[in-house]
Amino acid sequence: CSLTVYSHPPELLDFIAQQAMQLLEGDACVLFRFDHDRDLLAPQATTGVALDLVQALTVPSGKEPAGEVVRERRPVAITDLSHSAGNGDAAGDGPADWIRGYGASIAVPLEAAADFYGVLAIYYRRPRPFSEEEVRLAQSFGANAALAIENGRLREQLERGAAEAERSRLARDLHDSVTQALFTASIQAE
């Protein structure tokens, strides 16, 4: 099951990335959307690293900390990225260029109910250990972020439904008024 793709308000995704980086005291944060058809993660929002640096990047399932989250569906904390076997790029020959400046990462799934949206990854300049409490905090933040994304999707569906209902009402009103005008004209013609 997957969350329906919709045009996320970039402000919401940027806000989530900013808040995650601030709360977890990271140096950078990337919010990835999971493309279920291609089994890849694509960056949607960043903080601390320019989106254009990671925009063309796609992370396959199982690669880098974020890709490991897709495969495992659980938080992944890497205390030293330089020694991590799972952080290779798509070719598998070393870390992606943008991640080379970071020493540690914690990545958590963005999942609401059974709907998997993607991954929230926080990066740290230096290698560092992660306490169990930090992992739980990141996981809790990820769960709340997924709910915010799901609420945004539902709000957009409601707005689209309301707009569609208003268009239908106006079309009926227009049809009724045209029909009535034609009927009146035909009576007057008789």
Coordinates of N, CA, C and O in Angstrom, one line a residue:
C1 N 0.8 -1.2 0.0 CA 0.0 0.0 0.0 C 0.9 1.2 0.0 O 1.9 1.3 0.7
S2 N 0.5 2.3 -0.7 CA 1.3 3.5 -0.8 C 0.5 4.7 -0.7 O -0.7 4.7 -1.2
L3 N 1.0 5.8 -0.1 CA 0.3 7.0 -0.1 C 0.1 7.5 -1.5 O 1.0 7.4 -2.3
T4 N -1.0 8.0 -1.8 CA -1.3 8.6 -3.1 C -0.3 9.8 -3.3 O -0.2 10.6 -2.5
V5 N 0.3 9.8 -4.5 CA 1.2 10.9 -4.8 C 0.3 12.1 -5.2 O -0.6 12.0 -5.9
Y6 N 0.6 13.2 -4.6 CA -0.1 14.4 -4.9 C 1.0 15.5 -4.8 O 2.1 15.3 -4.4
S7 N 0.6 16.7 -5.2 CA 1.5 17.8 -5.3 C 1.7 18.4 -3.9 O 0.9 19.2 -3.4
H8 N 2.6 17.8 -3.1 CA 2.9 18.2 -1.7 C 3.2 19.7 -1.7 O 4.0 20.2 -2.5
P9 N 2.6 20.4 -0.8 CA 3.0 21.8 -0.6 C 4.5 21.8 -0.2 O 4.8 21.2 0.9
P10 N 5.4 22.4 -0.9 CA 6.8 22.4 -0.6 C 7.1 22.9 0.8 O 8.0 22.5 1.5
E11 N 6.2 23.9 1.2 CA 6.4 24.5 2.5 C 6.3 23.4 3.6 O 7.0 23.5 4.6
L12 N 5.3 22.5 3.5 CA 5.2 21.5 4.5 C 6.4 20.6 4.6 O 6.9 20.3 5.6
L13 N 6.9 20.1 3.4 CA 8.0 19.2 3.4 C 9.3 19.9 3.9 O 10.1 19.4 4.6
D14 N 9.5 21.2 3.5 CA 10.6 22.0 4.0 C 10.5 22.2 5.5 O 11.5 22.0 6.2
F15 N 9.3 22.4 6.0 CA 9.1 22.6 7.4 C 9.5 21.4 8.2 O 10.2 21.4 9.2
I16 N 9.1 20.2 7.7 CA 9.4 18.9 8.3 C 10.9 18.7 8.4 O 11.4 18.4 9.4
A17 N 11.6 19.0 7.2 CA 13.0 18.8 7.2 C 13.7 19.7 8.2 O 14.6 19.3 8.9
Q18 N 13.3 21.0 8.2 CA 13.9 22.0 9.1 C 13.7 21.6 10.6 O 14.6 21.6 11.4
Q19 N 12.5 21.2 10.9 CA 12.2 20.8 12.3 C 12.9 19.5 12.7 O 13.4 19.5 13.9
A20 N 13.0 18.6 11.8 CA 13.8 17.3 12.1 C 15.2 17.7 12.4 O 15.8 17.2 13.4
M21 N 15.8 18.5 11.6 CA 17.2 18.8 11.7 C 17.4 19.6 13.1 O 18.4 19.3 13.8
Q22 N 16.5 20.5 13.4 CA 16.6 21.2 14.6 C 16.4 20.3 15.8 O 17.2 20.4 16.8
L23 N 15.4 19.5 15.8 CA 15.1 18.7 17.0 C 16.2 17.7 17.2 O 16.5 17.4 18.4
L24 N 16.7 17.1 16.2 CA 17.7 16.0 16.3 C 19.1 16.6 16.2 O 20.1 15.8 16.1
E25 N 19.2 17.9 16.2 CA 20.5 18.6 16.2 C 21.5 18.1 15.1 O 22.7 17.9 15.4
G26 N 20.9 17.9 13.9 CA 21.7 17.5 12.8 C 22.3 18.7 12.0 O 22.1 19.8 12.3
D27 N 23.2 18.3 11.1 CA 23.8 19.3 10.2 C 23.1 19.4 8.9 O 23.2 20.4 8.2
A28 N 22.4 18.4 8.5 CA 21.6 18.4 7.2 C 20.5 17.4 7.4 O 20.5 16.5 8.2
C29 N 19.4 17.6 6.6 CA 18.3 16.7 6.6 C 17.8 16.6 5.2 O 17.7 17.6 4.5
V30 N 17.4 15.4 4.7 CA 16.8 15.2 3.4 C 15.6 14.4 3.6 O 15.6 13.3 4.3
L31 N 14.5 14.8 3.1 CA 13.2 14.1 3.1 C 13.0 13.5 1.7 O 13.0 14.2 0.7
F32 N 13.0 12.2 1.7 CA 12.9 11.4 0.4 C 11.5 10.9 0.3 O 10.9 10.4 1.2
R33 N 11.0 10.9 -1.0 CA 9.7 10.2 -1.3 C 10.1 8.9 -2.0 O 11.0 8.8 -2.8
F34 N 9.4 7.8 -1.6 CA 9.7 6.5 -2.2 C 8.8 6.3 -3.5 O 7.6 6.5 -3.4
D35 N 9.5 6.0 -4.6 CA 8.8 5.7 -5.8 C 8.7 4.1 -5.8 O 9.6 3.4 -6.1
H36 N 7.5 3.7 -5.5 CA 7.2 2.3 -5.4 C 7.4 1.5 -6.7 O 7.9 0.3 -6.7
D37 N 7.1 2.1 -7.8 CA 7.2 1.4 -9.1 C 8.7 1.2 -9.5 O 9.0 0.1 -10.0
R38 N 9.6 2.1 -9.2 CA 11.0 2.0 -9.5 C 11.9 1.5 -8.4 O 13.1 1.3 -8.5
D39 N 11.3 1.4 -7.2 CA 12.0 1.0 -6.0 C 13.2 1.9 -5.7 O 14.3 1.5 -5.4
L40 N 12.9 3.2 -5.7 CA 13.9 4.3 -5.5 C 13.4 5.4 -4.6 O 12.2 5.6 -4.6
L41 N 14.3 6.0 -3.9 CA 14.0 7.2 -3.1 C 14.4 8.4 -3.9 O 15.5 8.4 -4.5
A42 N 13.6 9.5 -3.9 CA 14.0 10.7 -4.6 C 13.8 11.9 -3.6 O 12.8 11.9 -2.9
P43 N 14.8 12.8 -3.5 CA 14.7 13.9 -2.5 C 13.6 14.8 -2.9 O 13.4 15.2 -4.0
Q44 N 12.8 15.2 -1.8 CA 11.7 16.2 -2.0 C 12.0 17.5 -1.3 O 11.4 18.5 -1.7
A45 N 12.7 17.4 -0.2 CA 13.0 18.6 0.6 C 14.4 18.4 1.3 O 14.7 17.3 1.7
T46 N 15.1 19.5 1.5 CA 16.4 19.4 2.2 C 16.5 20.6 3.1 O 16.0 21.7 2.9
T47 N 17.4 20.5 4.1 CA 17.8 21.5 5.0 C 19.3 21.3 5.3 O 19.7 20.1 5.5
G48 N 20.1 22.3 5.2 CA 21.5 22.1 5.5 C 22.4 21.7 4.3 O 23.6 21.7 4.3
V49 N 21.7 21.3 3.2 CA 22.4 20.9 2.0 C 21.4 21.4 0.9 O 20.2 21.2 1.0
A50 N 22.0 21.9 -0.2 CA 21.2 22.5 -1.3 C 20.4 21.4 -2.0 O 21.0 20.3 -2.3
L51 N 19.2 21.6 -2.2 CA 18.3 20.6 -2.9 C 18.9 20.3 -4.3 O 18.9 19.2 -4.7
D52 N 19.5 21.3 -5.0 CA 20.0 21.1 -6.3 C 21.2 20.1 -6.3 O 21.5 19.5 -7.3
L53 N 21.9 20.0 -5.1 CA 23.0 19.0 -5.0 C 22.5 17.6 -5.0 O 23.2 16.7 -5.5
V54 N 21.3 17.4 -4.4 CA 20.8 16.1 -4.3 C 19.6 15.8 -5.2 O 19.1 14.7 -5.3
Q55 N 19.1 16.8 -5.9 CA 17.9 16.7 -6.7 C 18.0 15.6 -7.8 O 17.0 14.8 -7.9
A56 N 19.1 15.4 -8.4 CA 19.2 14.4 -9.5 C 19.5 13.0 -8.9 O 19.4 12.0 -9.5
L57 N 19.8 13.0 -7.6 CA 20.1 11.7 -6.9 C 18.9 10.9 -6.7 O 17.9 11.4 -6.3
T58 N 19.0 9.6 -7.0 CA 18.0 8.7 -6.5 C 18.7 7.6 -5.7 O 19.8 7.2 -6.1
V59 N 18.1 7.1 -4.7 CA 18.7 6.1 -3.8 C 18.0 4.8 -4.0 O 16.8 4.8 -3.7
P60 N 18.6 3.8 -4.4 CA 17.9 2.5 -4.6 C 17.7 1.9 -3.2 O 18.4 2.2 -2.2
S61 N 16.6 1.1 -3.1 CA 16.3 0.4 -1.9 C 17.5 -0.4 -1.5 O 18.1 -1.1 -2.3
G62 N 17.9 -0.3 -0.2 CA 19.0 -1.0 0.3 C 20.3 -0.3 0.3 O 21.3 -0.7 0.9
K63 N 20.5 0.8 -0.4 CA 21.7 1.6 -0.5 C 21.6 2.8 0.4 O 20.6 3.4 0.5
E64 N 22.7 3.2 1.0 CA 22.8 4.3 1.9 C 21.9 4.1 3.1 O 21.0 3.3 3.0
P65 N 22.0 4.9 4.1 CA 21.1 4.7 5.3 C 19.6 4.9 4.9 O 18.8 4.1 5.3
A66 N 19.3 5.8 4.0 CA 17.9 6.0 3.6 C 17.3 4.8 2.9 O 16.2 4.4 3.1
G67 N 18.1 4.2 2.0 CA 17.7 3.1 1.3 C 17.6 1.8 2.1 O 16.7 0.9 1.9
E68 N 18.4 1.8 3.2 CA 18.3 0.6 4.1 C 16.9 0.7 4.9 O 16.3 -0.3 5.2
V69 N 16.5 1.9 5.1 CA 15.2 2.1 5.8 C 14.1 1.5 5.0 O 13.1 0.9 5.5
V70 N 14.1 1.7 3.6 CA 13.1 1.2 2.7 C 13.1 -0.3 2.9 O 12.0 -0.9 3.0
R71 N 14.2 -0.9 2.8 CA 14.3 -2.4 2.9 C 13.9 -2.9 4.3 O 13.1 -3.9 4.4
E72 N 14.3 -2.3 5.3 CA 14.1 -2.7 6.7 C 12.7 -2.3 7.3 O 12.2 -2.9 8.2
R73 N 12.2 -1.1 6.8 CA 11.0 -0.5 7.4 C 11.2 -0.2 8.9 O 10.3 -0.4 9.7
R74 N 12.4 0.2 9.3 CA 12.7 0.6 10.6 C 13.8 1.6 10.6 O 14.5 1.8 9.6
P75 N 14.0 2.3 11.7 CA 15.1 3.3 11.8 C 16.5 2.7 11.5 O 16.7 1.5 12.0
V76 N 17.3 3.4 10.9 CA 18.7 3.0 10.7 C 19.6 4.1 11.1 O 19.5 5.2 10.6
A77 N 20.5 3.8 12.1 CA 21.5 4.7 12.6 C 22.9 4.3 12.2 O 23.2 3.2 12.6
I78 N 23.6 5.1 11.5 CA 25.0 4.7 11.1 C 25.9 5.7 11.8 O 25.8 6.9 11.6
T79 N 26.7 5.2 12.7 CA 27.5 6.0 13.6 C 28.8 6.5 12.8 O 29.3 7.6 13.2
D80 N 29.2 5.8 11.8 CA 30.4 6.2 11.0 C 30.1 5.9 9.6 O 30.3 4.7 9.2
L81 N 29.7 6.9 8.8 CA 29.4 6.6 7.4 C 30.6 6.2 6.5 O 30.5 5.5 5.5
S82 N 31.8 6.6 7.0 CA 33.0 6.2 6.2 C 33.2 4.7 6.3 O 33.9 4.1 5.4
H83 N 32.7 4.0 7.3 CA 32.9 2.6 7.4 C 31.6 1.8 7.1 O 31.5 0.6 7.4
S84 N 30.6 2.5 6.6 CA 29.3 1.8 6.4 C 29.3 1.2 5.0 O 29.6 1.8 4.0
A85 N 29.0 -0.1 4.9 CA 28.9 -0.8 3.7 C 27.7 -0.5 2.9 O 27.7 -0.7 1.7
G86 N 26.7 0.0 3.5 CA 25.4 0.3 2.8 C 25.2 1.7 2.2 O 24.2 2.0 1.8
N87 N 26.3 2.5 2.2 CA 26.1 3.9 1.8 C 26.6 4.1 0.4 O 26.8 5.2 0.0
G88 N 26.8 3.1 -0.4 CA 27.4 3.3 -1.7 C 26.4 4.0 -2.6 O 25.2 4.0 -2.4
D89 N 26.9 4.5 -3.7 CA 26.0 5.1 -4.7 C 25.3 4.1 -5.5 O 25.6 2.9 -5.3
A90 N 24.6 4.5 -6.6 CA 23.9 3.5 -7.4 C 24.9 2.5 -8.0 O 24.5 1.4 -8.3
A91 N 26.1 2.9 -8.3 CA 27.1 2.0 -8.9 C 27.7 1.1 -7.9 O 28.4 0.2 -8.2
G92 N 27.5 1.5 -6.6 CA 28.1 0.7 -5.5 C 29.5 0.9 -5.3 O 30.2 0.1 -4.6
D93 N 30.1 2.0 -5.7 CA 31.6 2.2 -5.6 C 31.9 3.3 -4.7 O 32.8 4.1 -5.0
G94 N 31.2 3.5 -3.6 CA 31.5 4.6 -2.6 C 30.4 5.4 -2.4 O 29.3 5.3 -3.0
P95 N 30.5 6.3 -1.4 CA 29.4 7.2 -1.0 C 29.1 8.2 -2.1 O 29.9 8.6 -2.9
A96 N 27.8 8.6 -2.2 CA 27.4 9.6 -3.1 C 28.1 10.9 -2.8 O 28.4 11.1 -1.6
D97 N 28.4 11.7 -3.8 CA 29.2 12.9 -3.6 C 28.7 13.8 -2.5 O 29.4 14.3 -1.6
W98 N 27.4 14.0 -2.4 CA 26.8 14.9 -1.4 C 26.9 14.4 0.0 O 26.9 15.2 0.9
I99 N 27.0 13.1 0.2 CA 27.1 12.5 1.5 C 28.5 12.4 2.1 O 28.7 12.2 3.2
R100 N 29.5 12.6 1.2 CA 30.9 12.4 1.6 C 31.3 13.4 2.8 O 32.2 13.1 3.6
G101 N 30.6 14.5 2.9 CA 31.0 15.5 3.9 C 30.4 15.2 5.3 O 30.5 15.9 6.2
Y102 N 29.7 14.0 5.4 CA 29.0 13.7 6.6 C 29.5 12.4 7.2 O 29.9 11.5 6.6
G103 N 29.6 12.4 8.6 CA 30.2 11.3 9.3 C 29.2 10.3 9.9 O 29.5 9.2 10.1
A104 N 27.9 10.8 10.1 CA 27.0 9.9 10.7 C 25.6 10.2 10.2 O 25.4 11.3 9.7
S105 N 24.6 9.3 10.3 CA 23.3 9.5 9.8 C 22.3 8.7 10.6 O 22.6 7.6 11.0
I106 N 21.1 9.3 10.8 CA 20.0 8.5 11.3 C 18.9 8.7 10.3 O 18.6 9.8 9.9
A107 N 18.2 7.6 9.9 CA 17.2 7.7 8.9 C 16.0 6.9 9.5 O 16.1 5.8 10.0
V108 N 14.8 7.4 9.3 CA 13.6 6.8 9.8 C 12.5 6.8 8.7 O 12.5 7.6 7.8
P109 N 11.6 5.7 8.8 CA 10.6 5.7 7.8 C 9.5 6.7 8.0 O 9.3 7.1 9.2
L110 N 8.9 7.2 6.9 CA 7.7 8.0 7.0 C 6.6 7.2 6.6 O 6.3 6.9 5.4
E111 N 5.9 6.7 7.6 CA 4.8 5.7 7.4 C 3.6 6.0 8.3 O 3.8 6.2 9.5
A112 N 2.5 6.2 7.6 CA 1.2 6.4 8.4 C 0.3 5.2 8.1 O 0.0 4.9 7.0
A113 N -0.1 4.6 9.2 CA -0.8 3.3 9.2 C 0.0 2.4 8.3 O 1.1 2.1 8.7
A114 N -0.5 1.8 7.2 CA 0.3 0.9 6.4 C 0.8 1.6 5.2 O 1.3 1.0 4.3
D115 N 0.7 2.9 5.1 CA 1.1 3.7 3.9 C 2.5 4.2 4.1 O 2.8 5.0 5.0
F116 N 3.4 3.8 3.2 CA 4.8 4.1 3.3 C 5.1 5.3 2.3 O 5.0 5.1 1.1
Y117 N 5.4 6.5 2.8 CA 5.6 7.6 2.0 C 7.1 7.7 1.6 O 7.4 7.9 0.4
G118 N 8.0 7.5 2.5 CA 9.4 7.6 2.2 C 10.3 7.6 3.4 O 10.0 6.9 4.4
V119 N 11.3 8.4 3.4 CA 12.3 8.4 4.5 C 12.8 9.8 4.8 O 12.9 10.6 4.0
L120 N 13.0 10.0 6.1 CA 13.5 11.2 6.6 C 14.9 10.9 7.2 O 15.1 10.0 8.0
A121 N 16.0 11.5 6.6 CA 17.4 11.2 6.9 C 18.0 12.5 7.5 O 18.0 13.5 6.8
I122 N 18.6 12.3 8.6 CA 19.4 13.4 9.3 C 20.8 13.1 9.2 O 21.2 11.9 9.6
Y123 N 21.7 14.0 8.8 CA 23.1 13.8 8.7 C 23.9 14.7 9.6 O 23.5 15.8 9.9
Y124 N 25.0 14.1 10.1 CA 25.9 14.8 11.0 C 27.3 14.9 10.4 O 27.7 13.9 9.8
R125 N 27.9 16.0 10.6 CA 29.3 16.2 10.1 C 30.3 15.2 10.5 O 31.2 14.8 9.8
R126 N 30.2 14.9 11.8 CA 31.2 14.0 12.4 C 30.6 12.6 12.8 O 29.4 12.6 13.1
P127 N 31.4 11.6 12.8 CA 30.8 10.3 13.3 C 30.4 10.5 14.7 O 31.0 11.3 15.5
R128 N 29.4 9.8 15.1 CA 28.9 9.9 16.5 C 28.0 8.7 16.8 O 27.3 8.2 15.9
P129 N 27.9 8.3 18.1 CA 27.0 7.3 18.5 C 25.6 7.8 18.6 O 25.4 9.0 18.9
F130 N 24.6 7.0 18.5 CA 23.2 7.4 18.7 C 22.7 6.6 19.9 O 22.8 5.4 19.9
S131 N 22.1 7.3 20.9 CA 21.5 6.6 22.0 C 20.1 6.0 21.6 O 19.5 6.5 20.5
E132 N 19.6 5.1 22.3 CA 18.3 4.5 22.1 C 17.2 5.6 22.1 O 16.3 5.6 21.3
E133 N 17.4 6.6 23.0 CA 16.5 7.7 23.1 C 16.4 8.5 21.9 O 15.4 8.9 21.4
E134 N 17.6 8.8 21.3 CA 17.7 9.6 20.1 C 17.0 8.8 18.9 O 16.3 9.5 18.1
V135 N 17.2 7.5 18.8 CA 16.5 6.7 17.8 C 15.0 6.8 18.0 O 14.3 6.9 17.0
R136 N 14.6 6.6 19.2 CA 13.1 6.7 19.4 C 12.5 8.0 19.1 O 11.4 8.2 18.6
L137 N 13.3 9.1 19.5 CA 12.8 10.5 19.2 C 12.7 10.7 17.7 O 11.7 11.2 17.2
A138 N 13.7 10.2 16.9 CA 13.7 10.3 15.5 C 12.5 9.5 14.9 O 11.8 10.0 14.0
Q139 N 12.3 8.3 15.4 CA 11.2 7.5 14.9 C 9.9 8.1 15.2 O 9.0 8.2 14.4
S140 N 9.7 8.7 16.4 CA 8.5 9.4 16.8 C 8.2 10.6 15.9 O 7.1 10.8 15.4
F141 N 9.3 11.4 15.6 CA 9.2 12.5 14.7 C 8.8 12.1 13.3 O 7.9 12.7 12.7
G142 N 9.4 11.0 12.9 CA 9.0 10.5 11.5 C 7.6 10.0 11.4 O 6.9 10.3 10.4
A143 N 7.1 9.4 12.5 CA 5.7 9.0 12.5 C 4.8 10.2 12.5 O 3.8 10.2 11.7
N144 N 5.1 11.2 13.2 CA 4.3 12.5 13.2 C 4.4 13.2 11.9 O 3.4 13.8 11.4
A145 N 5.6 13.2 11.3 CA 5.7 13.8 10.0 C 4.9 13.1 8.9 O 4.3 13.7 8.1
A146 N 4.9 11.8 9.0 CA 4.1 11.0 8.0 C 2.6 11.3 8.2 O 1.9 11.4 7.2
L147 N 2.1 11.5 9.4 CA 0.7 11.9 9.7 C 0.5 13.3 9.1 O -0.6 13.5 8.5
A148 N 1.4 14.2 9.2 CA 1.2 15.5 8.6 C 1.1 15.5 7.1 O 0.3 16.2 6.5
I149 N 2.0 14.6 6.5 CA 1.9 14.5 5.1 C 0.6 13.8 4.6 O -0.1 14.3 3.7
E150 N 0.1 12.8 5.4 CA -1.1 12.2 5.1 C -2.3 13.2 5.3 O -3.2 13.2 4.5
N151 N -2.2 14.0 6.3 CA -3.3 15.0 6.5 C -3.3 16.0 5.4 O -4.4 16.4 5.0
G152 N -2.1 16.4 4.9 CA -2.0 17.3 3.8 C -2.7 16.7 2.5 O -3.4 17.3 1.8
R153 N -2.4 15.4 2.3 CA -3.0 14.7 1.2 C -4.6 14.6 1.3 O -5.3 14.9 0.4
L154 N -5.0 14.3 2.5 CA -6.5 14.3 2.8 C -7.1 15.7 2.6 O -8.2 15.8 2.0
R155 N -6.5 16.7 3.1 CA -7.0 18.0 2.9 C -7.1 18.4 1.5 O -8.1 19.0 1.0
E156 N -6.1 18.0 0.7 CA -6.1 18.3 -0.7 C -7.2 17.6 -1.4 O -7.9 18.1 -2.3
Q157 N -7.5 16.3 -1.0 CA -8.6 15.6 -1.6 C -9.9 16.2 -1.2 O -10.8 16.3 -2.1
L158 N -10.1 16.7 0.0 CA -11.3 17.4 0.4 C -11.5 18.7 -0.4 O -12.6 19.0 -0.9
E159 N -10.4 19.4 -0.6 CA -10.5 20.7 -1.4 C -10.9 20.4 -2.8 O -11.7 21.1 -3.4
R160 N -10.2 19.3 -3.4 CA -10.6 19.0 -4.8 C -12.0 18.5 -4.9 O -12.8 18.9 -5.8
G161 N -12.5 17.8 -3.9 CA -13.9 17.3 -3.8 C -14.9 18.5 -3.7 O -15.9 18.5 -4.4
A162 N -14.5 19.4 -2.9 CA -15.4 20.6 -2.7 C -15.4 21.4 -4.0 O -16.5 21.9 -4.4
A163 N -14.3 21.6 -4.6 CA -14.2 22.3 -5.9 C -15.0 21.6 -7.0 O -15.8 22.3 -7.7
E164 N -14.9 20.3 -7.0 CA -15.7 19.5 -8.0 C -17.2 19.6 -7.7 O -18.0 19.8 -8.6
A165 N -17.6 19.6 -6.4 CA -19.0 19.7 -6.1 C -19.5 21.1 -6.5 O -20.6 21.2 -7.0
E166 N -18.7 22.2 -6.3 CA -19.1 23.5 -6.6 C -19.2 23.6 -8.1 O -20.2 24.2 -8.6
R167 N -18.3 23.1 -8.9 CA -18.4 23.1 -10.4 C -19.7 22.4 -10.8 O -20.4 22.8 -11.7
S168 N -20.0 21.2 -10.2 CA -21.2 20.5 -10.6 C -22.5 21.3 -10.3 O -23.4 21.3 -11.1
R169 N -22.5 22.0 -9.1 CA -23.6 22.8 -8.7 C -23.8 23.9 -9.7 O -24.9 24.2 -10.2
L170 N -22.7 24.6 -10.1 CA -22.8 25.7 -11.0 C -23.2 25.2 -12.4 O -24.0 25.9 -13.1
A171 N -22.8 24.0 -12.8 CA -23.2 23.5 -14.1 C -24.7 23.1 -14.1 O -25.4 23.4 -15.1
R172 N -25.2 22.6 -13.0 CA -26.6 22.3 -12.9 C -27.4 23.6 -12.9 O -28.4 23.7 -13.6
D173 N -26.9 24.6 -12.2 CA -27.6 25.9 -12.1 C -27.7 26.5 -13.5 O -28.7 27.0 -14.0
L174 N -26.5 26.5 -14.2 CA -26.5 27.0 -15.6 C -27.4 26.2 -16.5 O -28.2 26.8 -17.3
H175 N -27.4 24.9 -16.4 CA -28.2 24.1 -17.2 C -29.7 24.4 -17.0 O -30.5 24.6 -17.9
D176 N -30.0 24.5 -15.7 CA -31.4 24.8 -15.3 C -31.9 26.2 -15.8 O -33.0 26.3 -16.4
S177 N -31.0 27.1 -15.7 CA -31.4 28.5 -16.1 C -31.5 28.6 -17.7 O -32.4 29.2 -18.2
V178 N -30.6 27.9 -18.4 CA -30.7 27.8 -19.9 C -32.0 27.1 -20.3 O -32.7 27.6 -21.2
T179 N -32.3 26.0 -19.6 CA -33.5 25.2 -20.0 C -34.7 26.1 -19.7 O -35.6 26.1 -20.5
Q180 N -34.7 26.8 -18.6 CA -35.9 27.6 -18.3 C -36.0 28.7 -19.3 O -37.1 29.1 -19.7
A181 N -34.9 29.3 -19.7 CA -34.9 30.4 -20.6 C -35.4 29.9 -22.0 O -36.3 30.6 -22.7
L182 N -35.0 28.8 -22.4 CA -35.5 28.2 -23.7 C -37.0 27.9 -23.6 O -37.7 28.1 -24.6
F183 N -37.4 27.3 -22.5 CA -38.8 27.0 -22.3 C -39.6 28.3 -22.4 O -40.7 28.3 -23.0
T184 N -39.2 29.3 -21.7 CA -39.9 30.6 -21.7 C -40.0 31.2 -23.1 O -41.0 31.7 -23.5
A185 N -38.8 31.1 -23.8 CA -38.8 31.6 -25.2 C -39.7 30.8 -26.1 O -40.4 31.4 -27.0
S186 N -39.8 29.5 -25.9 CA -40.7 28.7 -26.7 C -42.2 29.0 -26.5 O -43.0 29.0 -27.4
I187 N -42.5 29.3 -25.2 CA -43.9 29.6 -24.8 C -44.3 31.0 -25.5 O -45.3 31.2 -26.0
Q188 N -43.3 31.9 -25.4 CA -43.5 33.2 -25.9 C -43.7 33.2 -27.4 O -44.5 33.9 -28.0
A189 N -42.9 32.3 -28.1 CA -43.0 32.1 -29.5 C -44.3 31.6 -30.0 O -44.8 31.9 -31.0
E190 N -44.9 30.7 -29.1 CA -46.2 30.1 -29.5 C -47.2 31.1 -29.3 O -48.2 31.2 -30.0

